[in-house]
């Protein structure tokens, strides 16, 4: 390699090393180590699952092949054989290519996974995939910036023979590349700076059946309701600014991916959906089935959020009616709420549609967490990702969005019960409740809002509040007598297993200014102090000023020389 290594800084993460130029020409974000570690953990589990699914498919087909009769068998036997073959085919799945058959048995081995990193920058993620994940055959790293591709190719060579044999870097527009390579990759990884919306249409076409799409969105202000009209234009959904806004961001992104997949008779199955640091990241598998795609309206809902209290309600877009063996798909019943909130008599804001089906597969989460715990030395961000996965493993999978206990108390202007007391009251009323990885103070419950407010009314009776104006939401809620008499006795399940074992679930940032860095090529100004820190910004500004002074002196000398001549 013909270059001076003194001009570069070696950055090591996991088993990969990259060369970062002194001028920091190519974007590198240290904060994304959590993102990369989580992706590697999921990729390992996906490759293991992919192998198991392939072996199960071969086993089924071998058994069905063994039952195939000779040509001289009667017609009645043929009918039975056809039936048994149909039973081996999973409903809603696209028939896959048959492996090679020899002497009545099906043979074939699962091919090494092909991974596409659509926006590679320095190539660190692609290099970590190639070096750390077994079962990967090829990683294609794309970028449309020439300097980034040169840096990626330099880093591939710097990482030795394994990287050179598995990773290839191309200068290309990711959208065009994915469109021209349909159903070519087992895994497609999208991690853009900002919104991934412009890449989704081509990404869902580039993934093989049963493959995985990993997608990050860092435009959290848009997804969380700061610019609702922008969110609608990018994702086709209107956000609400509730305490659950970060989970709603996850569900908006999932609904958007599903919408793009449906255009090609495909649908998604979420494996894991995470909100960490300053972004959301979802991991979904993509399948092709025109019949299964019809279930999409059952997985989407609009959200009605009361403007006066913390009450919210979900309105499913569609429903089904079963009669004998047939299923009819019909519009959802409406309205799910009256014109005014039945609790505080205020109006509702409407948002969505959002993905209201489960956003995690708890079996996958358990497998991923076990794998991470068994290989903790191989994850630089082990503490953070294990804490997040532990919290996710305790979430109620079938409860969209969540309540904030502090918000409920703020509405009533009352002191807050401890989380254990409130959870006990919900459990004693016969409902389920859990935390959420999105917010340490968030609570997921299948209890209706009538029950929640009755519990709070009973709490206020034991902990009186000052008299408030009659038109305030809290006053209207407390003016009604509770139908349910809450039981605040300590319930056995009021603490999760992780809480009982005092396992860390929410960790502080490891250092100051732990957040998004600047987009590559953007000039640093004083307004970036909150992101980078005062010391670094001042150093960059001084460097920029010295460069400007040098250019100015050079220009003055040239001007003087021209004048003298």
Coordinates of C-alpha atoms in Angstrom, one line a residue:
X1 CA 0.0 0.0 0.0
X2 CA 1.6 3.2 -1.2
X3 CA 0.6 5.6 1.6
X4 CA 2.0 7.3 4.6
X5 CA 0.5 5.7 7.7
X6 CA 1.6 8.8 9.8
X7 CA -1.3 10.7 8.1
X8 CA -3.8 8.3 9.6
X9 CA -5.2 7.2 13.0
X10 CA -6.0 3.5 13.4
X11 CA -9.4 3.0 15.0
X12 CA -10.2 -0.4 16.3
X13 CA -13.7 -1.7 17.0
X14 CA -14.4 -5.4 17.6
X15 CA -12.0 -7.3 15.3
X16 CA -11.9 -4.7 12.6
X17 CA -9.6 -1.7 12.2
X18 CA -9.9 1.3 10.0
X19 CA -7.6 4.1 9.0
X20 CA -9.0 7.5 9.8
X21 CA -7.4 10.4 7.9
X22 CA -6.1 13.3 10.0
X23 CA -8.5 15.6 8.2
X24 CA -11.4 13.2 9.0
X25 CA -12.5 13.2 5.4
X26 CA -14.9 10.2 5.8
X27 CA -17.6 10.1 8.4
X28 CA -17.1 7.9 11.5
X29 CA -19.5 8.0 14.4
X30 CA -18.2 6.4 17.6
X31 CA -21.7 6.5 19.1
X32 CA -22.9 3.9 16.5
X33 CA -20.9 1.1 18.2
X34 CA -24.2 0.2 19.9
X35 CA -25.9 0.0 16.6
X36 CA -23.2 -2.1 15.0
X37 CA -23.0 -4.5 18.0
X38 CA -26.8 -5.0 18.0
X39 CA -26.7 -5.7 14.3
X40 CA -24.0 -8.3 14.6
X41 CA -25.9 -10.0 17.4
X42 CA -29.0 -10.2 15.2
X43 CA -27.1 -11.3 12.2
X44 CA -25.5 -14.2 14.1
X45 CA -29.0 -15.3 15.2
X46 CA -30.4 -14.8 11.7
X47 CA -27.8 -17.0 10.1
X48 CA -28.3 -19.7 12.7
X49 CA -32.1 -19.6 12.2
X50 CA -31.7 -19.6 8.4
X51 CA -29.7 -22.8 8.6
X52 CA -32.3 -24.4 10.9
X53 CA -35.2 -23.4 8.6
X54 CA -33.3 -24.8 5.6
X55 CA -32.7 -28.1 7.4
X56 CA -36.4 -28.3 8.4
X57 CA -37.5 -27.7 4.8
X58 CA -35.2 -30.4 3.6
X59 CA -36.5 -32.8 6.2
X60 CA -40.1 -32.1 5.2
X61 CA -39.4 -32.6 1.5
X62 CA -37.4 -35.8 2.1
X63 CA -40.4 -37.2 4.0
X64 CA -42.8 -36.2 1.3
X65 CA -40.5 -37.6 -1.4
X66 CA -40.4 -40.9 0.4
X67 CA -44.2 -41.2 0.3
X68 CA -44.4 -40.6 -3.5
X69 CA -45.8 -43.9 -5.0
X70 CA -44.8 -45.5 -8.3
X71 CA -46.6 -44.6 -11.5
X72 CA -48.7 -47.8 -11.3
X73 CA -50.4 -46.8 -8.1
X74 CA -54.2 -46.3 -8.3
X75 CA -55.7 -42.8 -8.7
X76 CA -57.0 -42.8 -5.1
X77 CA -53.4 -43.0 -3.9
X78 CA -52.4 -40.2 -6.1
X79 CA -55.0 -38.0 -4.5
X80 CA -53.7 -38.8 -1.0
X81 CA -50.2 -38.1 -2.1
X82 CA -51.1 -34.7 -3.5
X83 CA -52.8 -33.8 -0.3
X84 CA -49.7 -34.8 1.8
X85 CA -47.5 -32.6 -0.4
X86 CA -49.8 -29.7 0.0
X87 CA -49.7 -30.1 3.8
X88 CA -46.0 -29.7 3.7
X89 CA -46.3 -26.3 2.1
X90 CA -46.7 -23.6 4.8
X91 CA -49.8 -21.4 4.2
X92 CA -49.0 -18.0 2.8
X93 CA -45.5 -18.9 1.7
X94 CA -44.1 -18.8 -1.8
X95 CA -42.9 -22.2 -3.0
X96 CA -39.1 -22.2 -3.0
X97 CA -36.7 -23.7 -5.4
X98 CA -36.4 -27.5 -5.0
X99 CA -32.9 -28.7 -3.9
X100 CA -31.3 -31.4 -6.0
X101 CA -33.0 -34.8 -5.6
X102 CA -31.1 -38.0 -5.6
X103 CA -32.7 -41.5 -5.1
X104 CA -35.8 -40.1 -3.6
X105 CA -34.0 -37.8 -1.1
X106 CA -33.5 -34.1 -1.2
X107 CA -30.0 -32.8 -1.0
X108 CA -28.6 -29.3 -0.7
X109 CA -26.7 -27.1 1.6
X110 CA -27.6 -23.5 2.7
X111 CA -25.4 -21.1 0.8
X112 CA -23.3 -18.5 2.7
X113 CA -25.3 -15.3 3.3
X114 CA -24.9 -12.3 1.1
X115 CA -25.0 -9.0 2.8
X116 CA -25.5 -5.5 1.3
X117 CA -24.4 -2.5 3.2
X118 CA -26.1 0.2 1.2
X119 CA -24.4 3.3 2.7
X120 CA -20.9 2.1 3.8
X121 CA -18.8 5.3 4.4
X122 CA -15.5 4.0 5.9
X123 CA -16.7 0.4 5.6
X124 CA -16.3 -0.3 9.3
X125 CA -19.7 -2.1 9.6
X126 CA -19.0 -4.2 6.5
X127 CA -15.6 -5.2 7.8
X128 CA -17.0 -6.2 11.2
X129 CA -19.7 -8.3 9.5
X130 CA -17.1 -10.1 7.4
X131 CA -14.6 -10.7 10.2
X132 CA -16.9 -11.4 13.2
X133 CA -19.9 -13.2 11.8
X134 CA -19.6 -16.8 10.7
X135 CA -21.6 -18.0 7.7
X136 CA -21.3 -14.8 5.7
X137 CA -20.0 -15.4 2.1
X138 CA -19.9 -11.9 0.7
X139 CA -20.5 -8.3 1.9
X140 CA -21.1 -5.6 -0.7
X141 CA -20.4 -2.1 0.5
X142 CA -21.8 0.8 -1.5
X143 CA -21.3 4.5 -1.4
X144 CA -21.9 7.3 -3.9
X145 CA -19.0 9.4 -2.5
X146 CA -15.7 8.9 -4.2
X147 CA -13.6 9.6 -1.1
X148 CA -15.6 7.2 1.0
X149 CA -15.2 4.4 -1.5
X150 CA -11.4 5.0 -1.6
X151 CA -11.3 5.0 2.2
X152 CA -13.4 1.8 2.3
X153 CA -11.1 0.0 -0.2
X154 CA -8.1 1.2 1.8
X155 CA -9.6 -0.3 4.9
X156 CA -10.4 -3.6 3.2
X157 CA -6.7 -4.0 2.3
X158 CA -5.6 -2.9 5.8
X159 CA -7.8 -5.7 7.4
X160 CA -6.0 -8.5 5.6
X161 CA -7.0 -11.6 3.5
X162 CA -10.3 -12.4 5.2
X163 CA -11.7 -8.9 4.5
X164 CA -10.2 -8.9 0.9
X165 CA -11.9 -12.2 0.1
X166 CA -15.3 -11.3 1.5
X167 CA -15.8 -7.5 1.2
X168 CA -16.1 -5.6 -2.0
X169 CA -16.6 -1.8 -2.3
X170 CA -18.4 0.0 -5.2
X171 CA -19.1 3.6 -6.1
X172 CA -22.8 3.5 -6.8
X173 CA -26.2 4.9 -6.0
X174 CA -27.6 2.4 -3.5
X175 CA -31.2 2.9 -4.9
X176 CA -30.1 2.0 -8.5
X177 CA -27.9 -0.9 -7.3
X178 CA -30.7 -2.5 -5.3
X179 CA -33.3 -2.0 -8.1
X180 CA -31.0 -3.8 -10.5
X181 CA -30.3 -6.7 -8.1
X182 CA -33.8 -7.8 -7.1
X183 CA -34.0 -10.7 -4.5
X184 CA -30.2 -11.0 -4.5
X185 CA -29.2 -10.4 -0.9
X186 CA -30.1 -12.3 2.3
X187 CA -29.5 -9.2 4.4
X188 CA -29.8 -5.5 3.4
X189 CA -28.5 -2.9 5.9
X190 CA -29.7 0.7 5.6
X191 CA -28.1 3.1 8.0
X192 CA -28.4 6.6 6.4
X193 CA -27.7 10.0 7.9
X194 CA -31.3 11.1 8.4
X195 CA -34.4 9.4 6.8
X196 CA -34.2 6.0 5.1
X197 CA -37.5 6.7 3.2
X198 CA -36.0 7.2 -0.2
X199 CA -34.2 3.8 0.0
X200 CA -37.1 1.6 1.2
X201 CA -38.8 1.0 -2.1
X202 CA -35.7 -0.5 -3.7
X203 CA -34.5 -2.2 -0.5
X204 CA -37.6 -4.3 -0.1
X205 CA -37.1 -5.6 -3.6
X206 CA -33.5 -6.5 -3.1
X207 CA -34.0 -8.9 -0.2
X208 CA -34.6 -12.6 -0.9
X209 CA -37.7 -14.3 0.4
X210 CA -37.2 -14.9 4.1
X211 CA -34.3 -12.5 4.1
X212 CA -33.7 -9.6 6.5
X213 CA -33.9 -5.8 6.2
X214 CA -32.0 -3.8 8.9
X215 CA -33.1 -0.1 8.8
X216 CA -32.1 2.9 10.9
X217 CA -33.8 6.3 11.0
X218 CA -32.0 9.2 12.7
X219 CA -34.5 12.0 11.9
X220 CA -36.1 11.7 15.3
X221 CA -37.4 15.2 15.5
X222 CA -39.5 14.5 12.4
X223 CA -40.7 11.1 13.6
X224 CA -41.6 12.3 17.1
X225 CA -43.9 15.1 16.0
X226 CA -41.8 18.3 15.6
X227 CA -42.7 18.5 11.9
X228 CA -45.8 16.4 11.4
X229 CA -46.3 17.4 7.8
X230 CA -42.7 16.4 6.9
X231 CA -43.2 13.0 8.6
X232 CA -46.3 12.4 6.6
X233 CA -44.6 13.3 3.3
X234 CA -41.7 10.9 4.1
X235 CA -43.4 8.1 5.9
X236 CA -47.1 8.4 5.0
X237 CA -48.0 8.7 8.7
X238 CA -48.8 11.6 11.0
X239 CA -46.9 11.6 14.4
X240 CA -48.3 12.6 17.8
X241 CA -46.2 14.3 20.5
X242 CA -47.1 12.0 23.4
X243 CA -44.7 10.5 25.9
X244 CA -44.8 7.4 23.7
X245 CA -43.5 9.3 20.7
X246 CA -40.3 7.3 20.4
X247 CA -42.2 4.0 20.2
X248 CA -44.6 5.6 17.8
X249 CA -41.6 6.5 15.7
X250 CA -40.7 2.8 15.5
X251 CA -44.2 1.9 14.5
X252 CA -44.3 4.6 11.9
X253 CA -41.2 3.2 10.3
X254 CA -42.5 -0.3 10.4
X255 CA -45.8 0.8 8.7
X256 CA -43.8 2.6 6.0
X257 CA -41.7 -0.5 5.2
X258 CA -44.8 -2.6 5.1
X259 CA -46.4 -0.2 2.7
X260 CA -43.5 -0.4 0.3
X261 CA -43.3 -4.2 0.6
X262 CA -47.1 -4.5 -0.2
X263 CA -46.6 -2.9 -3.6
X264 CA -44.6 -6.0 -4.6
X265 CA -46.9 -8.6 -2.9
X266 CA -44.5 -8.8 0.0
X267 CA -45.0 -8.3 3.7
X268 CA -42.8 -7.9 6.8
X269 CA -42.4 -9.8 10.1
X270 CA -40.6 -7.7 12.7
X271 CA -37.9 -9.5 14.7
X272 CA -36.6 -6.6 16.8
X273 CA -37.4 -2.9 17.0
X274 CA -35.1 -0.7 19.1
X275 CA -34.9 2.9 20.1
X276 CA -31.4 3.7 21.3
X277 CA -29.4 6.9 21.7
X278 CA -30.6 9.3 19.0
X279 CA -32.2 6.9 16.5
X280 CA -34.6 4.0 15.9
X281 CA -33.6 0.8 14.3
X282 CA -35.8 -2.1 13.1
X283 CA -34.9 -5.6 12.0
X284 CA -37.6 -7.2 9.8
X285 CA -37.9 -10.3 7.7
X286 CA -39.5 -10.0 4.3
X287 CA -41.7 -12.6 2.6
X288 CA -43.7 -12.8 -0.6
X289 CA -47.3 -13.9 -0.4
X290 CA -50.3 -12.3 -2.1
X291 CA -52.7 -13.9 0.4
X292 CA -50.8 -13.1 3.6
X293 CA -50.4 -9.5 2.3
X294 CA -54.2 -9.1 2.8
X295 CA -53.7 -9.1 6.6
X296 CA -51.8 -5.8 6.5
X297 CA -54.9 -3.7 7.4
X298 CA -55.3 -5.8 10.6
X299 CA -51.8 -4.8 11.6
X300 CA -52.2 -1.0 11.2
X301 CA -54.2 1.5 13.4
X302 CA -54.9 5.1 13.8
X303 CA -54.2 6.7 17.2
X304 CA -56.6 9.1 19.0
X305 CA -54.7 11.1 21.7
X306 CA -56.7 13.2 24.1
X307 CA -55.3 16.8 24.3
X308 CA -56.4 17.2 27.9
X309 CA -55.2 13.9 29.6
X310 CA -52.9 11.0 28.9
X311 CA -55.7 8.8 27.4
X312 CA -55.2 7.3 24.0
X313 CA -57.1 4.8 21.9
X314 CA -56.3 2.8 18.8
X315 CA -58.5 2.4 15.8
X316 CA -57.7 -0.7 13.6
X317 CA -57.9 0.0 9.9
X318 CA -59.4 -3.4 9.0
X319 CA -61.1 -6.5 10.5
X320 CA -62.0 -10.0 9.4
X321 CA -65.2 -12.0 9.5
X322 CA -64.9 -15.8 9.4
X323 CA -67.7 -18.1 8.1
X324 CA -67.0 -21.8 7.8
X325 CA -63.6 -21.9 6.0
X326 CA -63.9 -18.5 4.2
X327 CA -62.5 -15.2 5.5
X328 CA -63.8 -11.8 4.5
X329 CA -61.7 -8.7 4.9
X330 CA -63.8 -5.6 5.9
X331 CA -63.1 -2.0 7.1
X332 CA -62.6 -1.6 10.8
X333 CA -65.6 -0.4 13.0
X334 CA -65.6 3.3 13.8
X335 CA -65.6 5.5 15.7
X336 CA -63.6 4.0 18.5
X337 CA -63.9 7.2 20.5
X338 CA -66.7 9.9 20.9
X339 CA -66.2 13.4 19.8
X340 CA -65.0 14.4 23.3
X341 CA -62.9 12.4 25.8
X342 CA -65.1 10.4 28.2
X343 CA -62.7 11.1 31.0
X344 CA -61.8 14.8 30.7
X345 CA -64.3 16.1 28.0
X346 CA -61.5 17.5 25.8
X347 CA -61.0 16.9 22.1
X348 CA -58.8 14.2 20.4
X349 CA -55.8 14.6 18.1
X350 CA -55.6 11.8 15.5
X351 CA -52.3 10.3 14.3
X352 CA -51.1 7.4 12.2
X353 CA -51.5 5.0 10.7
X354 CA -48.9 3.1 12.8
X355 CA -47.9 -0.6 13.0
X356 CA -50.0 -1.9 15.9
X357 CA -49.0 -5.6 15.7
X358 CA -46.1 -6.9 17.8
X359 CA -42.8 -5.1 17.1
X360 CA -40.6 -7.9 18.6
X361 CA -40.4 -11.7 18.3
X362 CA -39.7 -12.7 21.9
X363 CA -38.3 -16.0 20.9
X364 CA -35.7 -14.2 18.8
X365 CA -35.0 -11.7 21.6
X366 CA -34.3 -14.6 24.1
X367 CA -32.0 -16.3 21.6
X368 CA -30.1 -13.0 20.8
X369 CA -29.7 -12.2 24.5
X370 CA -28.4 -15.7 25.3
X371 CA -25.9 -15.4 22.4
X372 CA -24.8 -12.0 23.5
X373 CA -24.3 -13.1 27.1
X374 CA -22.2 -16.2 25.9
X375 CA -19.9 -14.0 23.8
X376 CA -19.7 -10.8 25.9
X377 CA -16.0 -10.3 25.2
X378 CA -16.8 -9.9 21.4
X379 CA -19.1 -7.0 21.9
X380 CA -17.5 -3.6 22.7
X381 CA -20.9 -2.3 23.7
X382 CA -22.0 -5.4 25.6
X383 CA -23.2 -3.5 28.7
X384 CA -25.6 -1.3 26.6
X385 CA -27.0 -3.9 24.2
X386 CA -27.5 -6.5 26.9
X387 CA -29.4 -3.9 29.0
X388 CA -31.6 -3.0 26.1
X389 CA -32.3 -6.6 25.2
X390 CA -33.1 -7.5 28.8
X391 CA -35.7 -4.7 29.0
X392 CA -37.2 -5.7 25.6
X393 CA -37.5 -9.3 26.8
X394 CA -39.8 -8.2 29.5
X395 CA -42.1 -6.0 27.4
X396 CA -45.7 -7.0 26.7
X397 CA -45.5 -8.0 23.0
X398 CA -49.2 -7.3 22.1
X399 CA -49.6 -3.9 23.7
X400 CA -48.9 -0.9 21.4
X401 CA -47.6 2.3 23.0
X402 CA -47.5 3.0 26.7
X403 CA -48.5 5.3 29.5
X404 CA -46.4 7.6 31.6
X405 CA -47.1 7.4 35.3
X406 CA -45.7 10.9 35.8
X407 CA -48.0 12.3 33.1
X408 CA -51.1 10.7 34.8
X409 CA -50.1 12.4 38.1
X410 CA -49.4 15.7 36.3
X411 CA -52.9 15.7 34.9
X412 CA -54.4 15.2 38.4
X413 CA -51.8 17.4 40.1
X414 CA -51.2 14.7 42.7
X415 CA -48.1 13.0 44.2
X416 CA -47.0 10.0 42.3
X417 CA -47.3 6.4 43.6
X418 CA -44.2 4.3 43.2
X419 CA -44.1 2.2 40.0
X420 CA -44.4 -1.0 42.2
X421 CA -47.6 0.3 43.9
X422 CA -49.2 1.3 40.6
X423 CA -48.2 -2.0 38.9
X424 CA -49.6 -3.9 41.8
X425 CA -52.9 -2.1 41.5
X426 CA -53.1 -3.0 37.8
X427 CA -52.2 -6.7 38.4
X428 CA -54.7 -6.9 41.3
X429 CA -57.4 -5.6 39.0
X430 CA -56.7 -8.6 36.7
X431 CA -54.6 -7.0 34.0
X432 CA -51.1 -7.3 32.7
X433 CA -48.4 -4.6 33.0
X434 CA -44.7 -4.2 32.1
X435 CA -42.1 -1.6 31.4
X436 CA -40.7 -0.5 28.1
X437 CA -37.2 -0.2 26.7
X438 CA -38.0 3.2 25.3
X439 CA -38.6 5.1 28.5
X440 CA -37.7 4.1 32.1
X441 CA -40.9 5.7 33.4
X442 CA -43.2 4.1 30.7
X443 CA -45.7 1.4 31.5
X444 CA -47.4 -0.9 29.0
X445 CA -50.7 -2.4 30.1
X446 CA -53.7 -4.1 28.5
X447 CA -55.9 -2.3 31.1
X448 CA -58.4 0.1 29.5
X449 CA -58.2 3.7 30.4
X450 CA -61.3 3.5 32.5
X451 CA -59.4 1.1 34.9
X452 CA -56.3 3.3 34.9
X453 CA -58.2 6.4 35.9
X454 CA -60.2 4.5 38.5
X455 CA -56.9 3.4 40.1
X456 CA -55.7 7.0 40.1
X457 CA -59.0 8.2 41.6
X458 CA -58.5 5.7 44.4
X459 CA -55.0 6.8 44.9
X460 CA -56.0 10.5 45.2
X461 CA -58.6 9.6 47.8
X462 CA -55.8 8.4 50.0
X463 CA -53.5 11.2 49.0
X464 CA -55.7 14.3 48.6
X465 CA -54.9 17.1 46.2
X466 CA -55.5 20.9 46.3
X467 CA -58.7 22.1 44.8
X468 CA -58.2 23.0 41.1
X469 CA -60.4 25.0 38.7
X470 CA -63.4 23.0 37.6
X471 CA -62.6 23.2 33.9
X472 CA -59.2 21.5 34.2
X473 CA -58.8 18.0 33.0
X474 CA -57.8 16.7 36.4
X475 CA -60.8 18.2 38.1
X476 CA -63.2 16.7 35.6
X477 CA -61.6 13.2 36.0
X478 CA -61.6 13.4 39.8
X479 CA -65.3 14.6 39.9
X480 CA -66.4 11.1 38.9
X481 CA -66.6 8.3 41.4
X482 CA -64.4 5.2 40.7
X483 CA -66.3 2.1 39.6
X484 CA -63.3 -0.1 40.4
X485 CA -62.0 -0.1 44.0
X486 CA -58.2 -0.4 43.5
X487 CA -56.2 -2.8 45.6
X488 CA -52.7 -1.4 46.2
X489 CA -51.4 -4.4 48.1
X490 CA -47.9 -5.5 46.8
X491 CA -48.4 -8.0 44.0
X492 CA -45.9 -10.9 43.4
X493 CA -45.3 -9.9 39.8
X494 CA -45.0 -6.1 40.4
X495 CA -41.2 -6.4 39.9
X496 CA -39.7 -8.0 36.8
X497 CA -37.1 -10.7 37.0
X498 CA -34.4 -8.3 36.0
X499 CA -35.5 -5.8 38.6
X500 CA -35.5 -8.5 41.3
X501 CA -32.0 -9.6 40.3
X502 CA -31.0 -5.9 40.0
X503 CA -29.8 -6.4 36.4
X504 CA -29.0 -3.0 34.8
X505 CA -31.7 -2.0 32.3
X506 CA -31.1 1.7 31.6
X507 CA -27.5 2.8 31.4
X508 CA -26.2 6.5 31.2
X509 CA -24.2 7.6 28.2
X510 CA -20.5 6.6 28.5
X511 CA -19.3 10.2 27.9
X512 CA -20.4 13.7 27.3
X513 CA -21.7 14.8 23.9
X514 CA -22.7 11.2 23.2
X515 CA -25.0 11.8 20.2
X516 CA -25.1 12.3 16.5
X517 CA -22.1 13.8 14.8
X518 CA -22.1 16.1 11.8
X519 CA -22.9 15.0 8.3
X520 CA -19.7 14.4 6.4
X521 CA -18.4 17.5 4.7
X522 CA -20.4 20.0 6.8
X523 CA -18.5 23.0 8.1
X524 CA -18.3 23.2 11.9
X525 CA -19.6 26.4 13.5
X526 CA -20.2 27.6 17.1
X527 CA -23.8 26.2 17.1
X528 CA -22.4 22.7 17.1
X529 CA -21.0 23.0 20.7
X530 CA -24.0 21.0 22.1
X531 CA -23.1 18.1 19.8
X532 CA -19.3 18.1 19.8
X533 CA -18.3 20.0 22.9
X534 CA -16.7 23.4 23.3
X535 CA -13.1 22.3 23.2
X536 CA -13.4 20.4 20.0
X537 CA -15.5 23.1 18.3
X538 CA -13.0 25.8 19.3
X539 CA -10.1 23.7 18.0
X540 CA -11.8 23.2 14.7
X541 CA -12.7 26.9 14.4
X542 CA -9.1 27.9 15.1
X543 CA -7.9 25.4 12.5
X544 CA -10.4 26.8 10.0
X545 CA -9.3 30.4 10.8
X546 CA -5.6 29.5 10.3
X547 CA -6.4 28.0 6.9
X548 CA -8.4 31.1 5.9
X549 CA -5.5 33.3 7.0
X550 CA -3.0 31.2 5.0
X551 CA -5.3 31.5 1.9
X552 CA -5.7 35.2 2.4
X553 CA -1.9 35.8 2.7
X554 CA -1.3 33.7 -0.4
X555 CA -3.9 35.7 -2.3
X556 CA -2.3 39.0 -1.1
X557 CA 1.1 37.9 -2.3
X558 CA -0.2 37.0 -5.7
X559 CA -2.0 40.3 -5.9
X560 CA 1.3 42.2 -4.9
X561 CA 3.3 40.2 -7.5
X562 CA 0.7 41.1 -10.2
X563 CA 0.8 44.8 -9.2
X564 CA 4.7 45.0 -9.4
X565 CA 4.7 43.4 -12.8

